[in-house]
XYZ file of C-alpha atoms in Angstrom:
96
model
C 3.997 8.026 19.761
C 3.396 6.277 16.470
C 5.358 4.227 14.608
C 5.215 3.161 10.775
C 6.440 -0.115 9.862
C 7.139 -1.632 6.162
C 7.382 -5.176 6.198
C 10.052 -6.400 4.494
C 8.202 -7.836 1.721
C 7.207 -4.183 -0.113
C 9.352 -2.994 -2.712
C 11.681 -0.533 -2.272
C 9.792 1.916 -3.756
C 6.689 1.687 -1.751
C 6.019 4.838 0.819
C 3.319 5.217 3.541
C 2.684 8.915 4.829
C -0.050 9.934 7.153
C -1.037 13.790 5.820
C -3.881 15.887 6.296
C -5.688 15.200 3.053
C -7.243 18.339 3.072
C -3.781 20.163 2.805
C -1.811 17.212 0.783
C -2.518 17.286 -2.879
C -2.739 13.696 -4.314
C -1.636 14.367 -7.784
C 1.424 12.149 -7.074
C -0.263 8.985 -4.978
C -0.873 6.060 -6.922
C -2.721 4.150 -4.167
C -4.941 6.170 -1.291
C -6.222 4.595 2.219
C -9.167 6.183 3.732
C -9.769 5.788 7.358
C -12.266 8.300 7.213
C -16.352 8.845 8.683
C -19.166 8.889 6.899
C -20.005 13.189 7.144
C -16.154 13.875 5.290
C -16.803 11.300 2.415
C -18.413 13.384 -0.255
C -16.471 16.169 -0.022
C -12.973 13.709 0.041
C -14.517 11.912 -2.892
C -14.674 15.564 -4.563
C -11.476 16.214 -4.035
C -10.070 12.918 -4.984
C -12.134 12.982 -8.059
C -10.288 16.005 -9.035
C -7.004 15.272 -8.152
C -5.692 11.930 -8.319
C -4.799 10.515 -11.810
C -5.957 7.965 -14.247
C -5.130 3.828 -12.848
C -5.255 5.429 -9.140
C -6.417 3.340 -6.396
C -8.588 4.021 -3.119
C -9.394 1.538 -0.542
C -12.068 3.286 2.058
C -12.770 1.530 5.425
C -16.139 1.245 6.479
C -17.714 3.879 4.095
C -18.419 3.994 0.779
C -17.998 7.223 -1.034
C -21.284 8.429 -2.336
C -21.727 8.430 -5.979
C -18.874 6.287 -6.467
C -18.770 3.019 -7.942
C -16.900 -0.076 -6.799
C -14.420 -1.656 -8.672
C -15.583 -4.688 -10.526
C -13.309 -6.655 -8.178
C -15.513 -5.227 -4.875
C -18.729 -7.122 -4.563
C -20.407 -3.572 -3.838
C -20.672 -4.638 -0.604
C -17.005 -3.489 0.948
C -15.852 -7.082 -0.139
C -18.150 -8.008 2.917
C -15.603 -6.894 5.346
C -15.827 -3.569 5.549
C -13.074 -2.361 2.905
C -14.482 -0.560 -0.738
C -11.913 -0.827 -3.708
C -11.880 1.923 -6.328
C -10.053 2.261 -9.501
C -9.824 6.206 -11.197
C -11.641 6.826 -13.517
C -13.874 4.010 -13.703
C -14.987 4.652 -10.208
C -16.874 7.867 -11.469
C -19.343 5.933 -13.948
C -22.742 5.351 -12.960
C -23.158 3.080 -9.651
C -23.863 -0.610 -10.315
């Protein structure tokens, strides 16, 4: 049994869902958490590339998603913990 929590400090407006993201289309998400493994990242980062919109927000654990670029506020290196920050579109320019 799982449980979601939202900590009183979120706004109102802020939602967590746990979806297939192969089925869900992200049109709609403004912010995206990937707990995913390295052999599903390229084709996720596909499919994120060509559906969420413009000032969009992933955060991947552990793995980077090839042929993405890091946000300028990611050291490129997952922040050293772990965690990769990317900002659509400016993710899809040419890797640092």
């Amino acid at each position: 049994c799982r449980k979601i929590v939202t900590p009183k400090y979120w706004s109102n407006n802020t939602n967590f869902y746990m979806r297939d993201l192969w089925k869900v289309k992200l049109h709609n998400y403004d912010v995206v958490a990937v707990y995913g493994l390295s052999p599903i990242m390229e084709r996720l980062g596909e499919k994120m590339k060509e559906e969420l919109k413009p000032g969009s927000i992933v955060v991947s654990n552990v793995f980077a998603i090839p042929g993405w670029r890091v946000s300028d506020d990611d050291d490129g290196k997952g922040g050293g913990k772990g965690v990769f920050l990317y900002r659509v579109p400016e993710c899809f320019g040419s890797k640092k």
